[in-house]
Structures are given as structure tokens and as C-alpha cells.
mmCIF file of C-alpha atoms and ligand atoms in Angstrom:
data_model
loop_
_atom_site.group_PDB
_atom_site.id
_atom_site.type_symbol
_atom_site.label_atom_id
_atom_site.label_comp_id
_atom_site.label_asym_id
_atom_site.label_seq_id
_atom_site.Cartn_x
_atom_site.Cartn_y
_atom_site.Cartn_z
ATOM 1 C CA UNK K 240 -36.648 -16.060 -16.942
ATOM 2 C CA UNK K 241 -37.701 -15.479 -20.490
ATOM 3 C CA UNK K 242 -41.179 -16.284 -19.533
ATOM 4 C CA UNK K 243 -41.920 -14.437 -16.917
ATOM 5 C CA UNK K 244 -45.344 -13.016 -16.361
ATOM 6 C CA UNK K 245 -46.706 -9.770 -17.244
ATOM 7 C CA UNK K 246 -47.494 -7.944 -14.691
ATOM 8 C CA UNK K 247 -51.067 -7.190 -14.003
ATOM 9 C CA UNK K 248 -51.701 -4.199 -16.285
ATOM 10 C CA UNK K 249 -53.145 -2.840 -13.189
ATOM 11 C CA UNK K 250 -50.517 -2.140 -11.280
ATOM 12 C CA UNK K 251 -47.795 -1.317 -14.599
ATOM 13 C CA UNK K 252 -46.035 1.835 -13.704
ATOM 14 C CA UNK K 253 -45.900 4.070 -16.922
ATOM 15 C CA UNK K 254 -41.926 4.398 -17.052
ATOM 16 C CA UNK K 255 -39.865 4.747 -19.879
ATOM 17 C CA UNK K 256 -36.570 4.074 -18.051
ATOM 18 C CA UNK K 257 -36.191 0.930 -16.136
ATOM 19 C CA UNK K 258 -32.110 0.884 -15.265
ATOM 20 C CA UNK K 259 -33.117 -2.517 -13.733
ATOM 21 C CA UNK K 260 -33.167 -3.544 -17.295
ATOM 22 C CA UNK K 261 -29.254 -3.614 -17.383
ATOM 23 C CA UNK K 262 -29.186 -5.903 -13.910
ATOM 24 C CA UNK K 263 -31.141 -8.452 -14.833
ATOM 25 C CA UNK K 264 -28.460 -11.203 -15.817
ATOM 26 C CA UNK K 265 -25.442 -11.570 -15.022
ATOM 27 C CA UNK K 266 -23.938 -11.712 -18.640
ATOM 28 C CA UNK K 267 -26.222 -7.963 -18.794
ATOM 29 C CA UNK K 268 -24.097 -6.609 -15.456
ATOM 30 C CA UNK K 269 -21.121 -7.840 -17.238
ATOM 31 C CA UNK K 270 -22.181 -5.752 -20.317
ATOM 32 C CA UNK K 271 -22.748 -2.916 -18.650
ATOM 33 C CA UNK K 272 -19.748 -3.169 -15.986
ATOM 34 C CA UNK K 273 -17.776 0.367 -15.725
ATOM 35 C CA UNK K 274 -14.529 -0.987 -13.950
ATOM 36 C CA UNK K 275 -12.685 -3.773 -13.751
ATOM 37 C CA UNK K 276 -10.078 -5.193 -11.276
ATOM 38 C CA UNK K 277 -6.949 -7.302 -12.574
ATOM 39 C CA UNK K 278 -4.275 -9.005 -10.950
ATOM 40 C CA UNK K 279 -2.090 -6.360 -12.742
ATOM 41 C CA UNK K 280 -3.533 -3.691 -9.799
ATOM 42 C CA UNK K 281 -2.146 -5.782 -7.020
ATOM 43 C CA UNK K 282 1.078 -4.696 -5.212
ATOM 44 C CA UNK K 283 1.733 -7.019 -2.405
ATOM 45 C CA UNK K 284 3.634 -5.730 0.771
ATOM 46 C CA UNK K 285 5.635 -8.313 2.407
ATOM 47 C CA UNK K 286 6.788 -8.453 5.750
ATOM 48 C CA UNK K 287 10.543 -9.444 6.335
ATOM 49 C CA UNK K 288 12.091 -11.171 9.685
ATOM 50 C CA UNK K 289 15.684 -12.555 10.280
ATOM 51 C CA UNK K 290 16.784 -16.046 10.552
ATOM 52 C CA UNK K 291 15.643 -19.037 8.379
ATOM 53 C CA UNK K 292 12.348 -21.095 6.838
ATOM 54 C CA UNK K 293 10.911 -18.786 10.069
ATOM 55 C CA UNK K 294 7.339 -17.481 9.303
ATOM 56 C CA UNK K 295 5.838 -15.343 12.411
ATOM 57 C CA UNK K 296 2.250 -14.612 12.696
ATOM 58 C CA UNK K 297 1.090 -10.811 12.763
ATOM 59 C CA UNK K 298 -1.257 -10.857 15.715
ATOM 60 C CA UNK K 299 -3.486 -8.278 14.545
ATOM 61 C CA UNK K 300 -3.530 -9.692 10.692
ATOM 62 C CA UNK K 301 -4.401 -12.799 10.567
ATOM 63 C CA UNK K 302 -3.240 -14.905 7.488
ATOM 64 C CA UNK K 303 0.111 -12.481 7.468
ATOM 65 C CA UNK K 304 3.369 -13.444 8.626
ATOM 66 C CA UNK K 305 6.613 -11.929 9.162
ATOM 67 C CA UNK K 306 8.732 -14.656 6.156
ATOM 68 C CA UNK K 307 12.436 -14.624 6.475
ATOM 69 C CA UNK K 308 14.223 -13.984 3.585
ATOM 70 C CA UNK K 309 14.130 -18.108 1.839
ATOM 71 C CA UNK K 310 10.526 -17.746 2.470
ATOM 72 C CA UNK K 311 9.687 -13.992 1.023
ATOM 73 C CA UNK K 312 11.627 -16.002 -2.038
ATOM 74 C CA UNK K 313 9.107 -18.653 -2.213
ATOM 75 C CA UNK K 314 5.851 -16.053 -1.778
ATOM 76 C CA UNK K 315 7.514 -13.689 -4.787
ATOM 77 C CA UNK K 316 7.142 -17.201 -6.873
ATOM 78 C CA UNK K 317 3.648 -17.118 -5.822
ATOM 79 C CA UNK K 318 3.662 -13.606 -6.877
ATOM 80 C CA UNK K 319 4.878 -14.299 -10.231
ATOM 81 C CA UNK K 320 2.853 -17.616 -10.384
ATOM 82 C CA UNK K 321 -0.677 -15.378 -9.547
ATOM 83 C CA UNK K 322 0.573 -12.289 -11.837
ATOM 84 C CA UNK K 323 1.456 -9.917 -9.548
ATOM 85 C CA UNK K 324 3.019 -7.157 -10.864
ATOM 86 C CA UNK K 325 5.320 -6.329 -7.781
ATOM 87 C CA UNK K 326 5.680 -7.049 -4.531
ATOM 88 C CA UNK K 327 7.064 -4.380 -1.246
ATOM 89 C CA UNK K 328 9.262 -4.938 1.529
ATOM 90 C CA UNK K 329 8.568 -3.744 5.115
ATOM 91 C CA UNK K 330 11.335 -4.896 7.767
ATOM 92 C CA UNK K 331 10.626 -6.330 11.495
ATOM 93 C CA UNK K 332 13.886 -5.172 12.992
ATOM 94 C CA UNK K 333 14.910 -6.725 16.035
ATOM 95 C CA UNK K 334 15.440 -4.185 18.678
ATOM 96 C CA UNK K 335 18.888 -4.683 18.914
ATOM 97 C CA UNK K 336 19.599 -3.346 15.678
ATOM 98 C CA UNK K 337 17.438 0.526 16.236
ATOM 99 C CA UNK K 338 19.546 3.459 17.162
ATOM 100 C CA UNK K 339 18.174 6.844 17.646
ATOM 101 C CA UNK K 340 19.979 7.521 13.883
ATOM 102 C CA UNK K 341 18.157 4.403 12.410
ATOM 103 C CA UNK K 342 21.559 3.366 11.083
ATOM 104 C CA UNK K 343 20.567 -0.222 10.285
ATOM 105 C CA UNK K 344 18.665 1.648 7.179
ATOM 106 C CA UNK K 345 22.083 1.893 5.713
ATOM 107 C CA UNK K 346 23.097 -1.363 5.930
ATOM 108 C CA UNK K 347 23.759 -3.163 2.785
ATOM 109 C CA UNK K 348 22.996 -6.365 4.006
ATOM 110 C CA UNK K 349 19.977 -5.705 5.799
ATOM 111 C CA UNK K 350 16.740 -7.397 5.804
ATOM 112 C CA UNK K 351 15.417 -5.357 2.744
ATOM 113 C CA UNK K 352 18.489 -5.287 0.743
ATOM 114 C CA UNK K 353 18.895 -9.341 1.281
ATOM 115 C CA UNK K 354 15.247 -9.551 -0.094
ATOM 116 C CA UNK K 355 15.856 -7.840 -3.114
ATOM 117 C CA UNK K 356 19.238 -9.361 -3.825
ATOM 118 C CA UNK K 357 18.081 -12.854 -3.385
ATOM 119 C CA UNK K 358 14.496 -12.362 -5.081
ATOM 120 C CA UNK K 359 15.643 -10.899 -8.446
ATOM 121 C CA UNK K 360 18.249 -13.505 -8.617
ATOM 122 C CA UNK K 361 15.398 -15.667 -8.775
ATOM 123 C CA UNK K 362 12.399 -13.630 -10.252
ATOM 124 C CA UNK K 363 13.705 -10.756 -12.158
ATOM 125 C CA UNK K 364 10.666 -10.163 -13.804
ATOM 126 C CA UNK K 365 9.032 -9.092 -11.083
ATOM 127 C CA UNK K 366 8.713 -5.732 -9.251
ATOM 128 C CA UNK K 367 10.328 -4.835 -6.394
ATOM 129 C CA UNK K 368 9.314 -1.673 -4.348
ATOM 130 C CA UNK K 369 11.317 -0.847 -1.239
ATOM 131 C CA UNK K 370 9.788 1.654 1.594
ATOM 132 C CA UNK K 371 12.173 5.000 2.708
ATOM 133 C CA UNK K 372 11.713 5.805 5.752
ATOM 134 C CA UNK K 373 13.424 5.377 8.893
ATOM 135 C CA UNK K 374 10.826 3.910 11.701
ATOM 136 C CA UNK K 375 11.242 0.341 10.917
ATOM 137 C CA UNK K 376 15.143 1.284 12.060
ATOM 138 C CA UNK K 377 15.088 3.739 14.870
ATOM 139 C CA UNK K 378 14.599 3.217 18.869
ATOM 140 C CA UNK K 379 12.404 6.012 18.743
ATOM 141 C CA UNK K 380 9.942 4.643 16.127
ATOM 142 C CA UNK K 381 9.903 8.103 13.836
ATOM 143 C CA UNK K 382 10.141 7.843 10.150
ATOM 144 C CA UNK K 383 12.678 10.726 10.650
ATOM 145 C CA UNK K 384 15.709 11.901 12.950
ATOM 146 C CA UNK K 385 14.735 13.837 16.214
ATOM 147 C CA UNK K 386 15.879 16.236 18.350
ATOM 148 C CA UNK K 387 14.646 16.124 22.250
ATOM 149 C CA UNK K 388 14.736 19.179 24.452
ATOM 150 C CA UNK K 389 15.712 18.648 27.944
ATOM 151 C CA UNK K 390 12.046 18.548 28.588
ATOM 152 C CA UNK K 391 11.772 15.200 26.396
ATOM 153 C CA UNK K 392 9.931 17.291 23.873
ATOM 154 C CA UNK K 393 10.187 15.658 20.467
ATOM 155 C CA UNK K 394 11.117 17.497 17.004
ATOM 156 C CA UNK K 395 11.272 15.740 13.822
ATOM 157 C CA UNK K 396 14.233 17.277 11.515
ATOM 158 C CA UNK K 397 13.540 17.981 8.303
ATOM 159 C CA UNK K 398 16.499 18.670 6.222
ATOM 160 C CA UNK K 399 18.888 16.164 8.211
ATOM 161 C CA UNK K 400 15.863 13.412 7.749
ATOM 162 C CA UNK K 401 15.818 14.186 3.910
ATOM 163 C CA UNK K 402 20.046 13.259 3.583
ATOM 164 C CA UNK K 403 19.606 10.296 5.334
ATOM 165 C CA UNK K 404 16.493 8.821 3.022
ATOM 166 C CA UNK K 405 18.229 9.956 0.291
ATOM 167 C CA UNK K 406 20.851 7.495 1.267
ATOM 168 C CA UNK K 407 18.631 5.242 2.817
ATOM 169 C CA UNK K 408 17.396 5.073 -1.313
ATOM 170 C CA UNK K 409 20.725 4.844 -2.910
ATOM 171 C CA UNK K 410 21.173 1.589 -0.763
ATOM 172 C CA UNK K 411 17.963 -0.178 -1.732
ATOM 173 C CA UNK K 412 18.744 0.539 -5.359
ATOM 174 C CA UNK K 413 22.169 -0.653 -4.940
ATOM 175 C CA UNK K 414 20.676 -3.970 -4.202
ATOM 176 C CA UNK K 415 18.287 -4.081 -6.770
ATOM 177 C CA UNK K 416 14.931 -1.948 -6.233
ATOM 178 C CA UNK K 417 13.200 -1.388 -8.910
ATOM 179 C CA UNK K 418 10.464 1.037 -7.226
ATOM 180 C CA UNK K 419 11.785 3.231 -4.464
ATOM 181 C CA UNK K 420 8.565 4.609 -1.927
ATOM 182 C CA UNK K 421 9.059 7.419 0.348
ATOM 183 C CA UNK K 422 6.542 7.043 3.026
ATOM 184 C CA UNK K 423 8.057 9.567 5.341
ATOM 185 C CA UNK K 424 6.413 12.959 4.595
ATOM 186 C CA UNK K 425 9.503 15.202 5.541
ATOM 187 C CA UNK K 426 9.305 17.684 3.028
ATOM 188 C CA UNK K 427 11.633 17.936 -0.421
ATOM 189 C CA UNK K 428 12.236 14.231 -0.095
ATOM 190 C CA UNK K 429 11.331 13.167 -3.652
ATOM 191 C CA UNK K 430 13.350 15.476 -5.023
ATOM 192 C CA UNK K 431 16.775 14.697 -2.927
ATOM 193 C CA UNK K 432 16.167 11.017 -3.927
ATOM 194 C CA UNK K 433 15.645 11.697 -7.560
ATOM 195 C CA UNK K 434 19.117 13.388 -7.672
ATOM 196 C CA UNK K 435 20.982 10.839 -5.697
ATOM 197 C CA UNK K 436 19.514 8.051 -7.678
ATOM 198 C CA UNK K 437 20.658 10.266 -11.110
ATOM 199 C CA UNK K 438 23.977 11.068 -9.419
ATOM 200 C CA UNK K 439 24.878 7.013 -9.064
ATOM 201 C CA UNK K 440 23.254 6.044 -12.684
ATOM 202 C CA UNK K 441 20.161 4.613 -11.731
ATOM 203 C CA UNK K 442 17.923 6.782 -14.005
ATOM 204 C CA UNK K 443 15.736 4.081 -14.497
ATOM 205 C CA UNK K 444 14.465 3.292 -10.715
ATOM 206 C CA UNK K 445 11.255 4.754 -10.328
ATOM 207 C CA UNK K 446 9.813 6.648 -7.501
ATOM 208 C CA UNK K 447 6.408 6.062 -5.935
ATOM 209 C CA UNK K 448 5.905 8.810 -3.343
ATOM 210 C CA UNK K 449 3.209 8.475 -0.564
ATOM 211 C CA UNK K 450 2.447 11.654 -1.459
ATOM 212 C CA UNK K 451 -1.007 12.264 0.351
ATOM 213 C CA UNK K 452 -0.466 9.631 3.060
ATOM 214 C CA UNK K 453 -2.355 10.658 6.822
ATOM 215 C CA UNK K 454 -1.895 10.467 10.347
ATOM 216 C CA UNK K 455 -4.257 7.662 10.551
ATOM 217 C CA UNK K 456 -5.192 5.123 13.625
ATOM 218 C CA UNK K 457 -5.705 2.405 10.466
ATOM 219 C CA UNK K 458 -1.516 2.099 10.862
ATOM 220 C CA UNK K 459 -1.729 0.432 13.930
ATOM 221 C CA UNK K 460 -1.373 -3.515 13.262
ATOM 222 C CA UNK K 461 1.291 -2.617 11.183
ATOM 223 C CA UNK K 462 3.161 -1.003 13.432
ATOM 224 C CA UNK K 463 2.769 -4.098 15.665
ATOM 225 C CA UNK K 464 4.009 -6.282 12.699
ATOM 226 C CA UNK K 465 7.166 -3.637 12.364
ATOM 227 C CA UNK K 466 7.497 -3.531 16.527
ATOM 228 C CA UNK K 467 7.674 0.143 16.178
ATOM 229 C CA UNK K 468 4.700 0.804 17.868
ATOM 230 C CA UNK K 469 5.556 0.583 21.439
ATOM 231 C CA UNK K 470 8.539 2.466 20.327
ATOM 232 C CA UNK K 471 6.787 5.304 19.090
ATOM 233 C CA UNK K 472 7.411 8.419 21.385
ATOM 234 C CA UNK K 473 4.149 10.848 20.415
ATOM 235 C CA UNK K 474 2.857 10.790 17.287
ATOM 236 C CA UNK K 475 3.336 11.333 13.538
ATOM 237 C CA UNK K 476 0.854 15.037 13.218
ATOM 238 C CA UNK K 477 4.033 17.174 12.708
ATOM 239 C CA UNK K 478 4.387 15.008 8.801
ATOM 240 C CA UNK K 479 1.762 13.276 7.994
ATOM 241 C CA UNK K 480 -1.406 14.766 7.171
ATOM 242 C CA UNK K 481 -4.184 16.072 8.876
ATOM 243 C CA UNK K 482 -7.415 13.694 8.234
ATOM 244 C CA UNK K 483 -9.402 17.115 7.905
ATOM 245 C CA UNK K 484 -7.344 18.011 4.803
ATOM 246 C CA UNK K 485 -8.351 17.412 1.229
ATOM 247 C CA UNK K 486 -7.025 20.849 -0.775
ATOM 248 C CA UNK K 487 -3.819 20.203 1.099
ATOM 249 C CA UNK K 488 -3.507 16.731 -0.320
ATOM 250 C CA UNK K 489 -3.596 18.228 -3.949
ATOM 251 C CA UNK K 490 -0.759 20.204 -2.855
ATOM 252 C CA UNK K 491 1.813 17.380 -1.332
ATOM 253 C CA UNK K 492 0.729 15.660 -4.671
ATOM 254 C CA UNK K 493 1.628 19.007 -7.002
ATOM 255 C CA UNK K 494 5.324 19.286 -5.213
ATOM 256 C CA UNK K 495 5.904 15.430 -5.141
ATOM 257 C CA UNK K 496 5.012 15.276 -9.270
ATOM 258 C CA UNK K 497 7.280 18.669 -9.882
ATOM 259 C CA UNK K 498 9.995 17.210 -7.651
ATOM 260 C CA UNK K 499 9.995 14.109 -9.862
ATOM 261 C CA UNK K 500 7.774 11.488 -8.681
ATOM 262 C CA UNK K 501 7.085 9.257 -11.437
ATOM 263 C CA UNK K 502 3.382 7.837 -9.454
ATOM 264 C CA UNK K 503 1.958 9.071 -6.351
ATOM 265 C CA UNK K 504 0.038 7.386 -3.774
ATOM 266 C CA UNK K 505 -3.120 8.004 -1.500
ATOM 267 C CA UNK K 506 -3.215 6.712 1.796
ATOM 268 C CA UNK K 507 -4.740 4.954 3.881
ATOM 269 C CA UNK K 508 -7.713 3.815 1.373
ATOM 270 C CA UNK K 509 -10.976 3.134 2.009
ATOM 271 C CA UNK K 510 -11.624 6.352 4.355
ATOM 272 C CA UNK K 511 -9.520 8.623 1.921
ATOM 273 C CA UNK K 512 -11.279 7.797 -1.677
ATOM 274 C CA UNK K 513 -12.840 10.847 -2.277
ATOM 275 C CA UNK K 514 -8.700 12.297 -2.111
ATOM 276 C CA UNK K 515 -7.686 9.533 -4.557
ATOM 277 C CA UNK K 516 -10.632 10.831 -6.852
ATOM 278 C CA UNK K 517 -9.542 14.587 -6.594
ATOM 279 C CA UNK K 518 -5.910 13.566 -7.249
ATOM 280 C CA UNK K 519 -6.708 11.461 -10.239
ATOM 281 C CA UNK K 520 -8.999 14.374 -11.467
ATOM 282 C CA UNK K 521 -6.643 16.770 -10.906
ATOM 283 C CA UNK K 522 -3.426 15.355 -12.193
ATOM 284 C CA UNK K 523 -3.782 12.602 -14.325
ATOM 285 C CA UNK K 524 -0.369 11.106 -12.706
ATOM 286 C CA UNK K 525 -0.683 7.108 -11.984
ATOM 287 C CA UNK K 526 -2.327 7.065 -8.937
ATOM 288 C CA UNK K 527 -2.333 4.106 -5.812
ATOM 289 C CA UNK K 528 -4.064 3.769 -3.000
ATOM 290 C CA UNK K 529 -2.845 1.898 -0.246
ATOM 291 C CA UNK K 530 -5.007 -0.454 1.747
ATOM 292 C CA UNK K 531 -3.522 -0.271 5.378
ATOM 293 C CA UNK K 532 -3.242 -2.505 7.586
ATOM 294 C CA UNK K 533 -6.194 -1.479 9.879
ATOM 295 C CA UNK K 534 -8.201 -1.570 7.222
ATOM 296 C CA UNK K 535 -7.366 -5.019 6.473
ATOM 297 C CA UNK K 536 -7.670 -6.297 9.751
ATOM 298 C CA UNK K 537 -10.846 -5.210 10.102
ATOM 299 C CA UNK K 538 -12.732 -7.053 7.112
ATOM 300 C CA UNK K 539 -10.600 -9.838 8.299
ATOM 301 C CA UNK K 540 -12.063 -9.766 11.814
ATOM 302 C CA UNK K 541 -16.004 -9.389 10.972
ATOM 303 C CA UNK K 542 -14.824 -12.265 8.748
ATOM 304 C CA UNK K 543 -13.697 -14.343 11.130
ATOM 305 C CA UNK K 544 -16.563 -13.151 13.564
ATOM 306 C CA UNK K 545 -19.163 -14.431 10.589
ATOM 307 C CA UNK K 546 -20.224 -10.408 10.588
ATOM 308 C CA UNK K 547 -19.801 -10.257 6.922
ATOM 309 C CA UNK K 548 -18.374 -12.704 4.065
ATOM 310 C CA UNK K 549 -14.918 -12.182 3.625
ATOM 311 C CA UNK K 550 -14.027 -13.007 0.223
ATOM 312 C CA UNK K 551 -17.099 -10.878 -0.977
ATOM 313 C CA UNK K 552 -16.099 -7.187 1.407
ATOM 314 C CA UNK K 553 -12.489 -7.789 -0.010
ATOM 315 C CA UNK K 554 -13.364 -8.021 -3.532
ATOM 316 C CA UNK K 555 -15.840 -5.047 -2.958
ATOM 317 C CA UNK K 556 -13.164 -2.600 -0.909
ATOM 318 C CA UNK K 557 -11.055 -3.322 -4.373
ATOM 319 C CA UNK K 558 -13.209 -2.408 -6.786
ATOM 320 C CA UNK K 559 -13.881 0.641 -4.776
ATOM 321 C CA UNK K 560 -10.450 2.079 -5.269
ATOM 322 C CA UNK K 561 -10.617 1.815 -9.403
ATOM 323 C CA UNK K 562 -14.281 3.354 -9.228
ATOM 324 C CA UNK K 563 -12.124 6.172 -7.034
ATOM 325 C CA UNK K 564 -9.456 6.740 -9.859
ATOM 326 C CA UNK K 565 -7.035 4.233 -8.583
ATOM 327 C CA UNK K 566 -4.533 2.697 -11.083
ATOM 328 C CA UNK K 567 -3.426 0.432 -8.253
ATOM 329 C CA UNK K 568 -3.659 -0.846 -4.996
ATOM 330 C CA UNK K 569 -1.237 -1.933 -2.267
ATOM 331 C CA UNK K 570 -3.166 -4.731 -0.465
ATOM 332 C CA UNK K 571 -2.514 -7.738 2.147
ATOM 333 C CA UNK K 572 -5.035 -8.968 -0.014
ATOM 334 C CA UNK K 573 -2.952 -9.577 -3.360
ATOM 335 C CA UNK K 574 -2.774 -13.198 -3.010
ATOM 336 C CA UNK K 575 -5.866 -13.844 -1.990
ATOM 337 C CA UNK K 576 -7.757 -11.771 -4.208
ATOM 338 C CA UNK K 577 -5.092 -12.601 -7.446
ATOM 339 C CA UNK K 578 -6.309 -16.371 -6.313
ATOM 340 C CA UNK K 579 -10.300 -15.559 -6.424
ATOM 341 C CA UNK K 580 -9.734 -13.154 -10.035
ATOM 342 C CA UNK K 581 -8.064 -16.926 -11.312
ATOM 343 C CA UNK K 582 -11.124 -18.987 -10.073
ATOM 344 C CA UNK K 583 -13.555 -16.559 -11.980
ATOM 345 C CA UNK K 584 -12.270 -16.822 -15.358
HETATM 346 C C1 PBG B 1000 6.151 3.807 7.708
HETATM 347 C C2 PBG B 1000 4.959 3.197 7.071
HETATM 348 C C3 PBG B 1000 3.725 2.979 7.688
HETATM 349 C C4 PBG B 1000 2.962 2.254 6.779
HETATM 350 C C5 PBG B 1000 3.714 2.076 5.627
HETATM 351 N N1 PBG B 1000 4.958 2.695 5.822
HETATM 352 C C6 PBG B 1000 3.249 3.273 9.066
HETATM 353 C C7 PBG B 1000 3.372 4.620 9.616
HETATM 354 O O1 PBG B 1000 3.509 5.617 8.913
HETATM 355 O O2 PBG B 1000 3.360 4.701 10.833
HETATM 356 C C8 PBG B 1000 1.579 1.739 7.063
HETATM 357 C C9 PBG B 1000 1.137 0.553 6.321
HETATM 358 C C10 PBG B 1000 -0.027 -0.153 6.897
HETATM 359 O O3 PBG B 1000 -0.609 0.235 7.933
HETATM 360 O O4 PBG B 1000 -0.399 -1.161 6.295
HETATM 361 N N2 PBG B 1000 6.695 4.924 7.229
#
């Protein structure tokens, strides 16, 4: 390396900047590296089944299982083994539990309040974000309450949605949530939950709103992890956002942050980091992306197909995100990618 030849004076180009230079070594690209990604920018979403030591393969995500509760107790070790700052719940509900109401979101001993419960008895020091919405617990599969004409035409309801997360919140908190997400999009949500949280005492539970978070096909193996897919009558267009929209995005942010969000969240990721740049620019706020579950699957399936190397596109797509302005990132990759950061030091 030190050594190597001139090149023939012949063919020297007469530059005075050569931003190769700062490439040439690896300890140089360290020197010169603008971002870095740490285990403490990993949350890890977790999905939750009933019954015991049961772990159930997610078709469509493979190396993710559904864990009952004993085992989402043993991965939030791993969590706190790998320094993961926090971990987040998503429910498979079995279909006998969904009403059109999605009462089974008010059950204090449901899947997501047993996780919480049983993991900070064990691992207080770690974070525990819980999901509001109400698709994981409605036959219907809408993150909301609906009205249906006699014509079977769907309507999401606002206002009525917003008292229900609101109590859907206080419940998760109750059991011990530390971070409570609202993933629904019904408007004025943040700010309902921020006053029932104050109202019961719990001043110091934060709130992470999905604040610009899109209609997006990249949902879809999660909604086959959740079995709310082939519940889903329609779509989600009349919340979530339009994947056209980036001035809007700024907006949901603005009235999520005034309404008391203490960090707001971009999602999906990948397709959306030019919105988590604008936010971050705009605001200031601590910012996350989420990395869906589409988005997942697919590195994980060129992987598998030997299309591209897995370990290397996952470690990319994350670095991506804190080049966007990200302060974190939600990932199915936590683990895995808290596991590789380890090896490299
Ligand atoms: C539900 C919710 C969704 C996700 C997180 N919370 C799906 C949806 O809105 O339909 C998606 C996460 C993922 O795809 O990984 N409110």
C-alpha cells in the first residue's frame, strides 16, 4: 500500500482534489465517517401469541415468530443482554376474542398488558412501548370504530375512535408502559391520550406518535402476523396518509408535537426518507422511522434467494435512516443487527 507506484506521469490528471484520498483505508473511512449506528437506535417490535413456551413462525418474515408471553420474557433478556434500549408489543389475537368494538383492547389482562406486567418484573430497565390502536382487536380489522350503511359502506369514526384509544392507553400504562404509540391516525388522538394519562398520574409515560405514518402496501406481512389482514374490510386511505404527500406530513407532525407528543415517528422507512429528513429539518423533535414489515421481508427474501447479502443490505437500510435525520429506528432487525454492531467492536 505505502509503496505503490507512481503513476506514469503521462497519464497524471492535474487535480487538486482527490476525495478518494479519504477512502483509501479503512481506519481513513472511519476518520472521515459522518454517521454512526448504535445499538442505542434499535427499538425491537415483538410479536405476542397466547398459550405457553409457543413460538409461531410469521410466514412472510422469516426468522420472526409470534412468542407467548414466557418467551417475549426471555427475548427482552436478549434485549437487555444486546443493549436494546426498548422493545414494542404487537398482539396476534385469536379471532375469538375481535368484536366490531375491539373490546379485547381494554382488557387488563390481555396479551399486551401480560407482556408488560411480566417483563418489567423481570427487566425494569428496559423500555417498553405499547401500540394504540384498535385493528389487532376488531373483526373488522380497522385501527378505529366503524359505522356501515345498509349498503356495507364503511366509515371510520373519528371522535368515538379517539375515547376509546384514549382508554385503550390508560390500560397499557396501568400495566406498566413506559412509551405509549398511537399508530391509528384518527385525528386529535395525541392530545386525548396526553390528558387521560395526566388525569390518572402518569405524567411521566411518554408518547411516541406515528405521526406521518402512510397507507402503504409495505404493511402487509404484518398484517398476516396480526391476522388482521383477511379481516380488513377496504382499506386504511380515509387515515393514513396519502403516499403523494410530503407538505402534509409536516403538518400531522406540527399538530401531533402541539398536542403533546414527546417524539414523532415516520413511517414506513426506506421509501419515506426524504419525509423523515424534512421532519427532522423542520422540527428538531426526536424523530423514528419505522422499518415495516414489507420492507423487512423483502431484504430477507433476496437474502434467502442469494440476490443480495443479507447482513450487508440490513446494515446499509440502517444507516440510511440516521443519514435521513433519524434518531431511531423500529426494526425486525434489532437483534440481529445489535448482534453484528457487538462482533465489530
Ligand atoms: C396498526 C399498525 C400497523 C403497523 C404497525 N401498527 C399496520 C397497519 O397500519 O395496517 C405496521 C407495522 C409493520 O408493517 O411492520 N395500527
Amino acid at each position: 500500500m505505502r509503496h505503490a507506484p507512481r503513476p506514469d506521469p503521462a497519464h497524471r490528471l492535474d487535480l487538486s482534489q482527490r476525495p478518494r484520498r479519504n477512502r483509501k483505508a479503512e481506519w481513513a473511512r472511519r476518520l472521515v465517517a459522518e454517521h454512526v449506528l448504535t445499538t442505542n437506535d434499535l427499538i425491537w417490535p415483538l410479536f405476542l401469541i397466547d398459550g405457553e413456551k409457543r413460538r409461531v413462525p410469521v410466514a412472510a418474515m422469516p426468522g420472526v415468530d409470534r412468542l407467548s408471553v414466557d418467551e417475549a420474557v426471555r427475548e427482552a433478556g436478549r434485549a437487555v443482554a444486546l443493549d436494546i434500549p426498548a422493545i414494542a408489543f404487537f398482539p396476534y389475537t385469536e379471532p375469538k376474542l375481535k368484536d366490531e368494538r375491539g373490546s379485547e383492547a381494554f382488557n387488563d389482562g390481555n396479551l399486551v398488558c401480560q407482556a408488560c406486567r411480566a417483563i418489567k418484573r423481570e427487566f425494569p430497565q428496559l423500555g417498553l412501548v405499547t401500540d394504540v390502536a384498535l385493528d389487532p382487536y376488531t373483526s373488522h380489522g380497522h385501527d378505529g370504530l366503524i359505522s356501515e350503511s345498509a349498503t356495507g359502506e364503511v366509515r371510520i369514526l373519528n371522535d368515538e375512535t379517539v375515547e376509546a384509544l384514549a382508554r385503550q392507553a390508560l390500560n397499557q400504562a396501568r400495566a406498566g408502559a413506559d412509551v405509549i404509540a398511537p399508530s391509528d391516525m384518527m385525528d386529535g388522538r395525541v392530545g386525548a391520550i396526553r390528558a387521560a394519562l395526566d388525569a390518572e398520574g402518569f405524567l411521566d409515560v411518554q408518547i411516541m406518535a406515528y405521526a406521518a405514518k402512510y397507507a402503504s402496501a409495505f404493511y402487509g406481512p404484518f398484517r398476516d402476523a396480526l391476522g388482521s389482514a383477511s379481516a380488513l374490510k377496504g382499506d386504511k386511505r380515509t387515515y393514513q396518509m396519502d403516499p403523494a404527500n410530503s407538505d402534509e406530513a409536516l403538518r400531522e407532525v406540527e399538530l401531533d408535537l402541539d398536542e403533546g407528543a414527546d417524539m414523532v415517528m415516520v413511517k414506513p422507512g426506506m421509501p419515506y426518507l426524504d419525509i423523515i429528513r424534512r421532519v427532522k429539518d423542520e422540527f428538531g423533535a426526536p424523530t423514528f422511522a419505522y422499518q415495516v414489515s414489507g420492507e423487512y421481508s423483502m431484504i430477507m427474501a433476496a437474502a434467502q434467494n442469494g440476490w443480495i447479502d443479507g447482513d450487508k443490505a440490513m446494515m446499509e437500510s440502517l444507516i440510511a435512516f440516521k443519514r435521513a435525520g433519524a434518531d431511531g429506528v423500529l426494526t425486525y432487525f434489532a437483534p440481529r443487527a445489535a448482534e453484528r454492531l457487538r462482533r465489530a467492536r
